[in-house]
XYZ file of C-alpha atoms in Angstrom:
292
model
C 27.813 -20.028 -10.206
C 26.375 -16.555 -10.800
C 23.962 -15.451 -8.122
C 20.684 -13.910 -9.338
C 20.557 -10.141 -9.334
C 18.262 -8.440 -6.858
C 16.100 -5.421 -7.699
C 18.674 -3.326 -5.853
C 21.537 -4.677 -7.993
C 19.615 -4.071 -11.211
C 18.673 -0.537 -10.234
C 22.220 0.495 -9.373
C 23.543 -1.052 -12.587
C 21.144 0.940 -14.786
C 20.662 4.268 -13.014
C 23.045 6.613 -11.267
C 22.160 6.504 -7.598
C 23.436 6.577 -4.037
C 22.579 4.325 -1.121
C 21.555 6.425 1.863
C 22.584 5.325 5.349
C 19.167 5.931 6.871
C 17.155 4.395 9.662
C 13.441 3.928 9.073
C 12.356 6.628 11.522
C 14.554 9.332 10.006
C 13.324 8.426 6.533
C 9.687 8.677 7.667
C 10.180 12.122 9.203
C 11.746 13.492 6.021
C 9.406 12.037 3.376
C 6.810 14.852 3.708
C 9.563 17.382 2.866
C 9.870 15.946 -0.649
C 6.697 17.855 -1.559
C 5.080 16.613 -4.797
C 5.838 12.999 -5.733
C 4.338 10.096 -7.612
C 4.394 7.376 -4.940
C 3.943 3.779 -6.073
C 3.712 0.368 -4.427
C 3.463 -2.652 -6.745
C 3.677 -6.369 -6.011
C 3.635 -7.731 -9.560
C -0.117 -8.355 -9.631
C -1.547 -5.146 -8.167
C -0.419 -1.541 -8.068
C -1.373 1.669 -6.325
C 0.054 5.047 -7.305
C -0.715 8.539 -6.054
C 0.314 12.029 -7.094
C 0.673 14.148 -3.982
C 2.694 14.817 -0.845
C 3.544 12.217 1.777
C 1.953 12.233 5.186
C 4.547 11.016 7.667
C 4.417 7.217 7.380
C 3.436 5.138 10.392
C 4.913 1.825 11.471
C 3.249 -1.431 12.443
C 2.381 -1.473 16.116
C 1.632 2.260 16.122
C -1.564 4.204 15.514
C -2.497 4.389 11.819
C -3.577 7.892 10.767
C -5.026 7.868 7.248
C -5.363 11.085 5.262
C -7.372 11.349 2.076
C -5.301 14.378 0.954
C -1.841 12.826 1.327
C 0.141 9.706 0.372
C -0.356 7.214 3.210
C 2.171 4.454 3.956
C 2.204 1.804 6.655
C 5.681 0.325 7.060
C 7.363 -2.539 8.852
C 10.674 -1.186 10.197
C 12.781 -4.235 9.167
C 11.517 -3.852 5.594
C 13.308 -0.520 5.169
C 16.712 -2.170 4.792
C 18.090 0.038 1.989
C 17.157 3.467 0.673
C 18.471 4.630 -2.712
C 18.223 8.092 -4.275
C 18.590 8.015 -8.070
C 19.285 10.989 -10.305
C 17.180 11.960 -13.293
C 18.110 10.236 -16.552
C 16.756 12.231 -19.482
C 17.858 9.601 -21.992
C 15.728 6.951 -20.270
C 13.020 9.478 -19.423
C 13.483 8.591 -15.779
C 12.886 11.349 -13.207
C 14.838 11.499 -9.981
C 13.470 8.988 -7.487
C 13.702 7.581 -4.002
C 13.482 3.791 -3.640
C 12.909 1.535 -0.631
C 14.266 -2.036 -0.561
C 13.769 -4.872 1.896
C 16.484 -7.109 3.347
C 16.420 -9.354 0.258
C 17.072 -6.429 -2.072
C 13.514 -6.382 -3.442
C 12.019 -2.988 -4.286
C 8.994 -2.412 -2.029
C 8.178 1.241 -2.806
C 9.324 4.113 -5.009
C 8.693 7.828 -5.278
C 9.350 9.804 -8.445
C 10.410 13.266 -7.286
C 8.677 16.197 -8.997
C 9.422 19.153 -6.713
C 12.311 21.529 -7.528
C 13.291 21.303 -3.843
C 13.564 17.497 -3.839
C 17.359 17.434 -4.546
C 17.915 19.564 -1.447
C 15.859 17.165 0.662
C 17.743 14.119 -0.610
C 21.006 15.916 0.217
C 19.724 16.454 3.759
C 18.900 12.728 3.899
C 22.469 11.876 2.875
C 23.776 13.857 5.848
C 21.150 12.797 8.406
C 22.673 10.955 11.388
C 21.556 7.359 11.848
C 19.427 6.684 14.928
C 18.784 3.203 16.252
C 15.213 2.180 15.518
C 13.113 1.200 18.553
C 12.537 -2.508 19.190
C 10.185 -4.243 16.799
C 6.523 -4.250 17.768
C 5.196 -7.439 19.385
C 3.773 -9.987 16.934
C 0.078 -9.709 16.048
C -2.447 -11.419 18.280
C -4.125 -14.686 17.375
C -6.322 -14.474 14.222
C -9.578 -14.748 16.164
C -8.450 -11.787 18.303
C -7.297 -9.510 15.473
C -8.939 -6.141 15.236
C -8.983 -4.164 11.979
C -5.590 -2.546 12.611
C -4.121 -5.878 13.693
C -5.193 -7.415 10.383
C -3.541 -4.609 8.399
C -0.352 -4.954 10.437
C -0.278 -8.727 10.033
C -0.529 -8.303 6.250
C 2.164 -5.606 6.263
C 4.628 -7.477 8.475
C 3.956 -10.712 6.619
C 4.435 -9.298 3.133
C 0.816 -10.035 2.260
C 0.609 -13.456 3.899
C -2.758 -14.030 5.536
C -2.607 -14.834 9.266
C -3.119 -18.533 9.928
C -6.670 -19.413 10.810
C -8.228 -16.190 9.547
C -11.893 -17.022 8.895
C -13.704 -15.238 6.015
C -16.951 -13.430 6.795
C -18.535 -15.177 3.805
C -17.276 -17.988 1.563
C -14.586 -16.872 -0.922
C -15.912 -15.852 -4.333
C -14.635 -14.978 -7.806
C -12.904 -11.778 -8.832
C -15.942 -10.589 -10.808
C -17.660 -9.817 -7.487
C -14.851 -7.407 -6.541
C -15.246 -5.646 -9.887
C -19.009 -5.417 -9.299
C -18.346 -3.891 -5.890
C -15.982 -1.263 -7.322
C -18.523 -0.344 -10.003
C -21.287 -0.010 -7.411
C -19.096 2.191 -5.200
C -18.424 4.376 -8.243
C -22.123 4.558 -9.169
C -23.250 5.585 -5.669
C -20.255 7.722 -4.656
C -19.512 5.820 -1.443
C -15.939 6.532 -0.253
C -13.717 3.486 0.133
C -10.107 2.566 0.684
C -7.818 0.885 -1.827
C -4.562 -0.676 -0.643
C -1.655 -2.759 -1.941
C 0.839 -4.590 0.310
C 4.370 -5.481 -0.713
C 7.421 -6.514 1.269
C 6.617 -4.741 4.512
C 4.960 -1.729 2.892
C 1.221 -1.050 2.688
C 0.135 1.945 0.611
C -3.418 3.156 1.131
C -5.592 5.572 -0.821
C -9.056 6.673 0.295
C -11.885 8.599 -1.330
C -14.736 8.262 -3.778
C -14.258 5.939 -6.753
C -14.386 8.168 -9.834
C -13.886 5.611 -12.624
C -13.519 1.860 -13.118
C -11.998 0.377 -16.273
C -12.460 -3.353 -16.830
C -10.590 -5.799 -19.060
C -7.342 -7.757 -18.814
C -6.356 -5.169 -16.206
C -8.894 -3.584 -13.884
C -8.046 0.089 -13.375
C -9.577 2.400 -10.783
C -9.258 6.167 -10.447
C -10.032 7.763 -7.091
C -8.999 11.412 -7.009
C -5.195 11.474 -7.280
C -5.008 7.709 -6.665
C -4.667 5.121 -9.428
C -5.218 1.495 -8.497
C -4.936 -1.529 -10.757
C -4.854 -5.294 -10.585
C -4.754 -8.224 -12.978
C -8.012 -10.171 -12.501
C -6.451 -13.259 -14.041
C -3.999 -13.400 -11.115
C -6.713 -13.177 -8.444
C -7.536 -16.676 -7.232
C -10.224 -15.634 -4.756
C -11.977 -12.681 -3.176
C -12.065 -13.175 0.595
C -14.219 -10.911 2.776
C -13.007 -10.928 6.392
C -14.671 -9.304 9.370
C -12.764 -7.651 12.199
C -13.567 -5.109 14.894
C -13.198 -1.539 13.620
C -13.782 1.937 15.070
C -17.572 1.553 14.721
C -17.870 -2.144 15.533
C -17.498 -5.172 13.225
C -16.298 -4.136 9.773
C -15.644 -6.043 6.545
C -12.430 -5.845 4.561
C -12.262 -7.502 1.135
C -8.979 -9.267 0.365
C -7.962 -10.180 -3.184
C -5.661 -13.199 -2.913
C -3.463 -15.034 -5.384
C -2.987 -18.751 -5.981
C -0.327 -18.866 -3.248
C -2.781 -17.419 -0.729
C -1.061 -14.055 -0.438
C -3.081 -10.878 -0.352
C -2.555 -8.903 -3.557
C -4.835 -5.971 -2.740
C -7.451 -4.808 -0.238
C -10.736 -2.950 -0.475
C -12.194 -1.546 2.713
C -12.498 1.319 5.147
C -9.296 2.705 6.643
C -8.629 5.336 9.252
C -11.706 6.811 10.965
C -14.570 6.813 8.443
C -17.957 8.124 9.554
C -20.660 5.781 10.771
C -22.715 6.635 7.673
C -19.901 5.663 5.310
C -19.271 2.376 7.134
C -23.002 1.562 7.063
C -23.205 2.228 3.298
C -20.030 0.186 2.714
C -21.317 -2.781 4.699
C -24.617 -2.718 2.828
C -22.868 -2.755 -0.543
C -20.484 -5.532 0.465
C -23.415 -7.628 1.673
C -25.470 -6.980 -1.452
C -22.654 -7.662 -3.924
C -20.841 -10.554 -2.259
C -23.984 -12.387 -1.198
C -26.251 -11.264 -4.056
C -24.108 -10.359 -7.107
C -25.468 -7.639 -9.348
C -25.858 -7.951 -13.110
């Protein structure tokens, strides 16, 4: 019987690349040195991509600094099981790239490398000594005790699975409400966060929503961030309320038919009180009283 090919197998069979013997911490420290990249996290139903430079990624259980001017990743250490550097393939129009894979060989994140210095950085990564990662962070607290960061970490560690017993702030609603919310954010210029989880990786982009394109695929542009999801794959929009830096705060989860979180809309990092107040007002108006 032929075993199914993993994403890792397929990649190495089609592109010239090397597996790097890297621990998660060493990888995180070196990612900002890659300079300009196109960093992408996609789970098959939603995608987030950003042109920019990495901030040093953080890991679940740690503080979560979020920068609007840099690519922000939240990682689960066990998810960084394999790292592959691929060379440019002009025939396939594929630039050089760095790929992250989980323990099952599934691709969880990729970075197309645009800087002339990127080959030097990947060579340094090939030679970097492996360091044992610290012990895994303790599991998240019970759902009714989760704060905002605990919710994000539970989604990251769980590959998008919602914590058992998580109670929505309002009853779940249809995907059209999420589109209405994005359009209202764009119209009023209220900064918001867009995030996509996949296989132990959560990529976050923050800033004002500049453009929303609707149709079979909903596309959002926010500065250097591009965010997209397939509305037909969104089974429900679930607003959940957790304790944030300024008190209770709502995060909007887009979930699929299997209950997994496909994408998040919310406030990440340390937004101002004014931004959180405007966000909460819009969430309340749209999810309880849909516009249009």
